Amino acid sequence: MPTIFRKTAKGVHEIETREYRLPPRVRSALILIDGKRDGAALQALILQQADATLEWLLEQGFIGV
């Protein structure tokens, strides 16, 4: 079963406020996460270091599964 990522409350807060000042590439990836796309679809949209970016967002609590 494919992994579907969703924004956590922290992720939604970051989109609304930019409190954590994510780098533009990471912020763009966070914006793409909508709770509908699976990991493969996101990797096709995140052109640079997709795996590392998703892993970092997950570890930092901006996204969940």
PDB file of N, CA and C in Angstrom, residues 1-60:
ATOM      1  N   MET A   1       0.838  -1.184   0.000  1.00  0.00           N
ATOM      2  CA  MET A   1       0.000   0.000   0.000  1.00  0.00           C
ATOM      3  C   MET A   1       0.884   1.251   0.000  1.00  0.00           C
ATOM      4  N   PRO A   2       0.632   2.198  -0.887  1.00  0.00           N
ATOM      5  CA  PRO A   2       1.459   3.403  -0.957  1.00  0.00           C
ATOM      6  C   PRO A   2       1.279   4.283   0.281  1.00  0.00           C
ATOM      7  N   THR A   3       2.330   4.994   0.604  1.00  0.00           N
ATOM      8  CA  THR A   3       2.306   5.915   1.733  1.00  0.00           C
ATOM      9  C   THR A   3       1.699   7.243   1.314  1.00  0.00           C
ATOM     10  N   ILE A   4       0.673   7.671   2.011  1.00  0.00           N
ATOM     11  CA  ILE A   4       0.041   8.972   1.759  1.00  0.00           C
ATOM     12  C   ILE A   4       0.478   9.918   2.877  1.00  0.00           C
ATOM     13  N   PHE A   5       1.089  11.015   2.501  1.00  0.00           N
ATOM     14  CA  PHE A   5       1.537  11.995   3.487  1.00  0.00           C
ATOM     15  C   PHE A   5       0.478  13.084   3.665  1.00  0.00           C
ATOM     16  N   ARG A   6       0.412  13.629   4.874  1.00  0.00           N
ATOM     17  CA  ARG A   6      -0.494  14.740   5.183  1.00  0.00           C
ATOM     18  C   ARG A   6       0.264  15.745   6.041  1.00  0.00           C
ATOM     19  N   LYS A   7      -0.180  16.977   5.999  1.00  0.00           N
ATOM     20  CA  LYS A   7       0.412  17.999   6.862  1.00  0.00           C
ATOM     21  C   LYS A   7      -0.081  17.793   8.286  1.00  0.00           C
ATOM     22  N   THR A   8       0.795  17.999   9.245  1.00  0.00           N
ATOM     23  CA  THR A   8       0.406  18.001  10.646  1.00  0.00           C
ATOM     24  C   THR A   8      -0.016  19.421  11.015  1.00  0.00           C
ATOM     25  N   ALA A   9      -0.442  19.617  12.246  1.00  0.00           N
ATOM     26  CA  ALA A   9      -0.787  20.966  12.716  1.00  0.00           C
ATOM     27  C   ALA A   9       0.425  21.890  12.591  1.00  0.00           C
ATOM     28  N   LYS A  10       1.613  21.354  12.867  1.00  0.00           N
ATOM     29  CA  LYS A  10       2.842  22.140  12.735  1.00  0.00           C
ATOM     30  C   LYS A  10       3.073  22.544  11.280  1.00  0.00           C
ATOM     31  N   GLY A  11       2.796  21.628  10.356  1.00  0.00           N
ATOM     32  CA  GLY A  11       2.960  21.914   8.931  1.00  0.00           C
ATOM     33  C   GLY A  11       1.988  22.977   8.453  1.00  0.00           C
ATOM     34  N   VAL A  12       0.739  22.875   8.879  1.00  0.00           N
ATOM     35  CA  VAL A  12      -0.268  23.878   8.516  1.00  0.00           C
ATOM     36  C   VAL A  12       0.119  25.233   9.097  1.00  0.00           C
ATOM     37  N   HIS A  13       0.589  25.227  10.341  1.00  0.00           N
ATOM     38  CA  HIS A  13       1.014  26.475  10.992  1.00  0.00           C
ATOM     39  C   HIS A  13       2.170  27.120  10.219  1.00  0.00           C
ATOM     40  N   GLU A  14       3.103  26.294   9.759  1.00  0.00           N
ATOM     41  CA  GLU A  14       4.235  26.828   8.993  1.00  0.00           C
ATOM     42  C   GLU A  14       3.770  27.460   7.684  1.00  0.00           C
ATOM     43  N   ILE A  15       2.835  26.849   6.999  1.00  0.00           N
ATOM     44  CA  ILE A  15       2.317  27.424   5.755  1.00  0.00           C
ATOM     45  C   ILE A  15       1.657  28.770   6.030  1.00  0.00           C
ATOM     46  N   GLU A  16       0.920  28.847   7.125  1.00  0.00           N
ATOM     47  CA  GLU A  16       0.199  30.086   7.453  1.00  0.00           C
ATOM     48  C   GLU A  16       1.108  31.205   7.960  1.00  0.00           C
ATOM     49  N   THR A  17       2.159  30.869   8.703  1.00  0.00           N
ATOM     50  CA  THR A  17       2.934  31.912   9.397  1.00  0.00           C
ATOM     51  C   THR A  17       4.394  32.031   8.979  1.00  0.00           C
ATOM     52  N   ARG A  18       4.960  30.987   8.377  1.00  0.00           N
ATOM     53  CA  ARG A  18       6.401  30.938   8.051  1.00  0.00           C
ATOM     54  C   ARG A  18       7.279  31.061   9.296  1.00  0.00           C
ATOM     55  N   GLU A  19       6.760  30.628  10.424  1.00  0.00           N
ATOM     56  CA  GLU A  19       7.474  30.736  11.699  1.00  0.00           C
ATOM     57  C   GLU A  19       8.836  30.054  11.684  1.00  0.00           C
ATOM     58  N   TYR A  20       8.935  28.903  11.042  1.00  0.00           N
ATOM     59  CA  TYR A  20      10.166  28.121  11.065  1.00  0.00           C
ATOM     60  C   TYR A  20      11.130  28.484   9.937  1.00  0.00           C
ATOM     61  N   ARG A  21      10.716  29.371   9.067  1.00  0.00           N
ATOM     62  CA  ARG A  21      11.565  29.880   7.981  1.00  0.00           C
ATOM     63  C   ARG A  21      12.237  28.755   7.188  1.00  0.00           C
ATOM     64  N   LEU A  22      11.410  27.850   6.687  1.00  0.00           N
ATOM     65  CA  LEU A  22      11.933  26.751   5.885  1.00  0.00           C
ATOM     66  C   LEU A  22      12.557  27.281   4.601  1.00  0.00           C
ATOM     67  N   PRO A  23      13.590  26.618   4.117  1.00  0.00           N
ATOM     68  CA  PRO A  23      14.154  27.003   2.816  1.00  0.00           C
ATOM     69  C   PRO A  23      13.081  26.874   1.735  1.00  0.00           C
ATOM     70  N   PRO A  24      13.157  27.675   0.695  1.00  0.00           N
ATOM     71  CA  PRO A  24      12.125  27.666  -0.351  1.00  0.00           C
ATOM     72  C   PRO A  24      11.832  26.276  -0.931  1.00  0.00           C
ATOM     73  N   ARG A  25      12.853  25.466  -1.165  1.00  0.00           N
ATOM     74  CA  ARG A  25      12.658  24.132  -1.736  1.00  0.00           C
ATOM     75  C   ARG A  25      11.843  23.245  -0.792  1.00  0.00           C
ATOM     76  N   VAL A  26      12.132  23.331   0.493  1.00  0.00           N
ATOM     77  CA  VAL A  26      11.429  22.514   1.484  1.00  0.00           C
ATOM     78  C   VAL A  26      10.004  23.023   1.664  1.00  0.00           C
ATOM     79  N   ARG A  27       9.845  24.334   1.686  1.00  0.00           N
ATOM     80  CA  ARG A  27       8.506  24.919   1.821  1.00  0.00           C
ATOM     81  C   ARG A  27       7.633  24.526   0.620  1.00  0.00           C
ATOM     82  N   SER A  28       8.198  24.555  -0.566  1.00  0.00           N
ATOM     83  CA  SER A  28       7.453  24.152  -1.765  1.00  0.00           C
ATOM     84  C   SER A  28       6.994  22.703  -1.658  1.00  0.00           C
ATOM     85  N   ALA A  29       7.872  21.846  -1.148  1.00  0.00           N
ATOM     86  CA  ALA A  29       7.499  20.441  -0.963  1.00  0.00           C
ATOM     87  C   ALA A  29       6.365  20.325   0.049  1.00  0.00           C
ATOM     88  N   LEU A  30       6.433  21.078   1.124  1.00  0.00           N
ATOM     89  CA  LEU A  30       5.386  21.045   2.146  1.00  0.00           C
ATOM     90  C   LEU A  30       4.044  21.482   1.557  1.00  0.00           C
ATOM     91  N   ILE A  31       4.069  22.477   0.723  1.00  0.00           N
ATOM     92  CA  ILE A  31       2.839  22.964   0.092  1.00  0.00           C
ATOM     93  C   ILE A  31       2.215  21.873  -0.782  1.00  0.00           C
ATOM     94  N   LEU A  32       3.041  21.059  -1.439  1.00  0.00           N
ATOM     95  CA  LEU A  32       2.535  20.002  -2.326  1.00  0.00           C
ATOM     96  C   LEU A  32       1.838  18.868  -1.579  1.00  0.00           C
ATOM     97  N   ILE A  33       2.124  18.718  -0.307  1.00  0.00           N
ATOM     98  CA  ILE A  33       1.552  17.614   0.466  1.00  0.00           C
ATOM     99  C   ILE A  33       0.110  17.957   0.812  1.00  0.00           C
ATOM    100  N   ASP A  34      -0.806  17.116   0.291  1.00  0.00           N
ATOM    101  CA  ASP A  34      -2.228  17.438   0.415  1.00  0.00           C
ATOM    102  C   ASP A  34      -3.071  16.316   1.005  1.00  0.00           C
ATOM    103  N   GLY A  35      -2.418  15.246   1.449  1.00  0.00           N
ATOM    104  CA  GLY A  35      -3.167  14.131   2.014  1.00  0.00           C
ATOM    105  C   GLY A  35      -3.801  13.227   0.976  1.00  0.00           C
ATOM    106  N   LYS A  36      -3.529  13.482  -0.298  1.00  0.00           N
ATOM    107  CA  LYS A  36      -4.087  12.672  -1.385  1.00  0.00           C
ATOM    108  C   LYS A  36      -2.997  12.018  -2.223  1.00  0.00           C
ATOM    109  N   ARG A  37      -1.890  12.713  -2.412  1.00  0.00           N
ATOM    110  CA  ARG A  37      -0.794  12.181  -3.234  1.00  0.00           C
ATOM    111  C   ARG A  37       0.034  11.201  -2.415  1.00  0.00           C
ATOM    112  N   ASP A  38       0.459  10.126  -3.071  1.00  0.00           N
ATOM    113  CA  ASP A  38       1.335   9.187  -2.387  1.00  0.00           C
ATOM    114  C   ASP A  38       2.792   9.598  -2.589  1.00  0.00           C
ATOM    115  N   GLY A  39       3.676   8.861  -1.947  1.00  0.00           N
ATOM    116  CA  GLY A  39       5.096   9.192  -2.009  1.00  0.00           C
ATOM    117  C   GLY A  39       5.635   9.242  -3.420  1.00  0.00           C
ATOM    118  N   ALA A  40       5.216   8.322  -4.276  1.00  0.00           N
ATOM    119  CA  ALA A  40       5.706   8.300  -5.662  1.00  0.00           C
ATOM    120  C   ALA A  40       5.266   9.540  -6.426  1.00  0.00           C
ATOM    121  N   ALA A  41       4.029   9.954  -6.237  1.00  0.00           N
ATOM    122  CA  ALA A  41       3.530  11.161  -6.917  1.00  0.00           C
ATOM    123  C   ALA A  41       4.277  12.394  -6.428  1.00  0.00           C
ATOM    124  N   LEU A  42       4.558  12.454  -5.134  1.00  0.00           N
ATOM    125  CA  LEU A  42       5.293  13.596  -4.592  1.00  0.00           C
ATOM    126  C   LEU A  42       6.726  13.612  -5.103  1.00  0.00           C
ATOM    127  N   GLN A  43       7.334  12.444  -5.211  1.00  0.00           N
ATOM    128  CA  GLN A  43       8.699  12.378  -5.722  1.00  0.00           C
ATOM    129  C   GLN A  43       8.780  12.878  -7.158  1.00  0.00           C
ATOM    130  N   ALA A  44       7.745  12.669  -7.925  1.00  0.00           N
ATOM    131  CA  ALA A  44       7.721  13.162  -9.302  1.00  0.00           C
ATOM    132  C   ALA A  44       7.601  14.685  -9.345  1.00  0.00           C
ATOM    133  N   LEU A  45       6.992  15.276  -8.316  1.00  0.00           N
ATOM    134  CA  LEU A  45       6.786  16.729  -8.274  1.00  0.00           C
ATOM    135  C   LEU A  45       7.937  17.469  -7.594  1.00  0.00           C
ATOM    136  N   ILE A  46       8.574  16.813  -6.633  1.00  0.00           N
ATOM    137  CA  ILE A  46       9.707  17.415  -5.919  1.00  0.00           C
ATOM    138  C   ILE A  46      10.960  17.020  -6.693  1.00  0.00           C
ATOM    139  N   LEU A  47      11.506  17.942  -7.416  1.00  0.00           N
ATOM    140  CA  LEU A  47      12.552  17.616  -8.383  1.00  0.00           C
ATOM    141  C   LEU A  47      13.922  17.376  -7.768  1.00  0.00           C
ATOM    142  N   GLN A  48      14.222  17.981  -6.631  1.00  0.00           N
ATOM    143  CA  GLN A  48      15.544  17.835  -6.032  1.00  0.00           C
ATOM    144  C   GLN A  48      15.438  17.153  -4.675  1.00  0.00           C
ATOM    145  N   GLN A  49      16.174  16.090  -4.480  1.00  0.00           N
ATOM    146  CA  GLN A  49      16.291  15.393  -3.203  1.00  0.00           C
ATOM    147  C   GLN A  49      14.926  15.092  -2.575  1.00  0.00           C
ATOM    148  N   ALA A  50      14.042  14.508  -3.347  1.00  0.00           N
ATOM    149  CA  ALA A  50      12.680  14.242  -2.877  1.00  0.00           C
ATOM    150  C   ALA A  50      12.661  13.361  -1.634  1.00  0.00           C
ATOM    151  N   ASP A  51      13.399  12.262  -1.654  1.00  0.00           N
ATOM    152  CA  ASP A  51      13.398  11.351  -0.505  1.00  0.00           C
ATOM    153  C   ASP A  51      13.900  12.044   0.750  1.00  0.00           C
ATOM    154  N   ALA A  52      15.018  12.744   0.632  1.00  0.00           N
ATOM    155  CA  ALA A  52      15.598  13.426   1.793  1.00  0.00           C
ATOM    156  C   ALA A  52      14.674  14.523   2.306  1.00  0.00           C
ATOM    157  N   THR A  53      14.018  15.230   1.412  1.00  0.00           N
ATOM    158  CA  THR A  53      13.112  16.309   1.806  1.00  0.00           C
ATOM    159  C   THR A  53      11.909  15.751   2.550  1.00  0.00           C
ATOM    160  N   LEU A  54      11.295  14.708   2.019  1.00  0.00           N
ATOM    161  CA  LEU A  54      10.139  14.110   2.689  1.00  0.00           C
ATOM    162  C   LEU A  54      10.534  13.517   4.035  1.00  0.00           C
ATOM    163  N   GLU A  55      11.682  12.870   4.085  1.00  0.00           N
ATOM    164  CA  GLU A  55      12.153  12.288   5.339  1.00  0.00           C
ATOM    165  C   GLU A  55      12.381  13.380   6.388  1.00  0.00           C
ATOM    166  N   TRP A  56      13.000  14.485   5.996  1.00  0.00           N
ATOM    167  CA  TRP A  56      13.265  15.583   6.924  1.00  0.00           C
ATOM    168  C   TRP A  56      11.954  16.195   7.434  1.00  0.00           C
ATOM    169  N   LEU A  57      10.995  16.436   6.536  1.00  0.00           N
ATOM    170  CA  LEU A  57       9.703  16.983   6.951  1.00  0.00           C
ATOM    171  C   LEU A  57       9.005  16.045   7.927  1.00  0.00           C
ATOM    172  N   LEU A  58       9.121  14.760   7.702  1.00  0.00           N
ATOM    173  CA  LEU A  58       8.518  13.762   8.582  1.00  0.00           C
ATOM    174  C   LEU A  58       9.208  13.767   9.950  1.00  0.00           C
ATOM    175  N   GLU A  59      10.540  13.750   9.944  1.00  0.00           N
ATOM    176  CA  GLU A  59      11.301  13.756  11.207  1.00  0.00           C
ATOM    177  C   GLU A  59      11.050  15.011  12.037  1.00  0.00           C
ATOM    178  N   GLN A  60      10.884  16.141  11.365  1.00  0.00           N
ATOM    179  CA  GLN A  60      10.677  17.415  12.074  1.00  0.00           C
ATOM    180  C   GLN A  60       9.242  17.637  12.488  1.00  0.00           C
TER     181      GLN A  60
END
